[in-house]
Amino acid sequence: MATESKDDTSRPVDLSSAARPNRIEQVPILLKDITESVNSLTKGTDEDRKDVLVKCRALVQAVQTPRETMVDHCWGQMGAIAAVGFGVDSGLWVLMAQNGDKTQKVVDLAMSLGVDARLLSRLMRHLGAMGLLVEVGEDEYRPTNYTRCLSLPQIGHGYLGLTACTGAGTLKFHEFSRKRGWVNPLDPKDTSLMYAYGTNKHIFNWVQDSGYGTHLNDYLGGYGVGRPLWMDPAVYPVKERLINDANPSPDAPFLVDIGGNVGHDLARFHSRYPDAPGKLILQDLPMMIRQIKDLDPAIVRMEYDFHNEQPIKGRVVPLSSFSLPQFHFNPILLIISIGARAYYIHSTLHNWSDDVCETILTRVKEAMKPGYSRLLINEFVVPQIGAHWETTGLDMLMLTLFSSEQRTNKAWYDLVERRVGLKIVKIWSSGKGVESVIECELA
């Protein structure tokens, strides 16, 4: 067992503090706030529910001792991630969901899965202790809504495609930072993930080559579950801002999703606005486009690297290619500019430094039609104070896996207006812990 070092007496914090609650004086206040919030929760909004969740988290942390918080992180949460990932990969959660809500025995589950019963017992015991499974008796459990949802690829596969093959980048970040002089990392070619795994591959190539590409895509497909989407009228008025006054031609580019993965966002948009005019165009790297298995044929698939010239851009077209008999002048001399109504970029710019983002956005700027095209950036706008934990949590992923960041309001204006020369028309807020819509036009 470790003992106290000789210089412990010179430290500003006594070791006994680690055995005292973190903020015991806050408990009565938090209990009162939680009680009042819960009483009105059934009639409240999702924002009210999020506030209750934050307060409940604060209550747990107030009652915990520093040692318990540390052990929760290092033992409890790490162990839970290991056990959950095992369950996803082995098919445990799918099997339990198929069995229904009845009590299920470890020995029966292990036999069906072909796994070691003793191993499964240890893993499920920990998940029961963490409150993620309902322990009924010795080696007997009932599923919870959480474990049932782990059978869904959009939820369960996040533990493999997002965490299992990238986690070392987070765990080794302190070491990566120390060896680089404790500076804020900005180089997309030098990330903590690359350092931890000894690779020069960007995260998406790394995940794909590690065999978890489909898992990551599944996770991204469920990214917005239970959260307002950018095209919801309460977030961004699509009809008023985009559909009205759009080019009615069925061949005109309407919405271009740049870096849109396998088309999750455009599929949702097409479902909600099936009569939107023109073409919906999905753009991403060939390795992403080729992974598409099920996408409405109305969505055009285009292989494209957003560092290069945008192919959907304003261009000159001879009027002779149109049928307009009412014009009586030389049709060969008349030209018409055609550009997309909107260029949409969702959760992509946060993967890159300002220098790279400047190039990406400049490509869009060059393609936009004056007075017609809009750029919609669907990203977090981090408040200076009071940021939601989902926002800061994703910022930590960007930091450790991409050497990039979630941007503040000030940072977005600096990037979009000062560096690129576009104008931010308005930032449409979606609520706490949800991406905003940053609407831009040519200045």
mmCIF file of C-alpha atoms in Angstrom, residues 13-24 60-75:
data_model
loop_
_atom_site.group_PDB
_atom_site.id
_atom_site.type_symbol
_atom_site.label_atom_id
_atom_site.label_comp_id
_atom_site.label_asym_id
_atom_site.label_seq_id
_atom_site.Cartn_x
_atom_site.Cartn_y
_atom_site.Cartn_z
ATOM 1 C CA VAL A 13 -4.154 20.661 0.753
ATOM 2 C CA ASP A 14 -4.248 18.113 3.556
ATOM 3 C CA LEU A 15 -4.873 14.512 2.466
ATOM 4 C CA SER A 16 -7.778 14.253 4.893
ATOM 5 C CA SER A 17 -9.699 16.640 2.621
ATOM 6 C CA ALA A 18 -10.045 13.803 0.110
ATOM 7 C CA ALA A 19 -12.365 12.029 2.543
ATOM 8 C CA ARG A 20 -14.731 14.962 3.054
ATOM 9 C CA PRO A 21 -17.714 15.753 0.787
ATOM 10 C CA ASN A 22 -16.918 18.101 -2.051
ATOM 11 C CA ARG A 23 -19.597 20.735 -1.338
ATOM 12 C CA ILE A 24 -21.800 19.500 1.466
ATOM 13 C CA VAL A 60 -24.062 13.782 -6.576
ATOM 14 C CA GLN A 61 -20.800 15.675 -6.885
ATOM 15 C CA ALA A 62 -21.570 17.737 -3.792
ATOM 16 C CA VAL A 63 -22.156 14.615 -1.676
ATOM 17 C CA GLN A 64 -19.169 12.690 -3.069
ATOM 18 C CA THR A 65 -15.739 13.001 -1.540
ATOM 19 C CA PRO A 66 -12.807 13.870 -3.811
ATOM 20 C CA ARG A 67 -11.558 10.304 -3.481
ATOM 21 C CA GLU A 68 -14.950 8.932 -4.526
ATOM 22 C CA THR A 69 -15.080 11.251 -7.527
ATOM 23 C CA MET A 70 -11.633 10.094 -8.597
ATOM 24 C CA VAL A 71 -12.526 6.430 -8.120
ATOM 25 C CA ASP A 72 -15.794 6.931 -9.982
ATOM 26 C CA HIS A 73 -13.845 8.278 -12.960
ATOM 27 C CA CYS A 74 -10.951 5.824 -12.890
ATOM 28 C CA TRP A 75 -12.744 2.667 -11.745
#
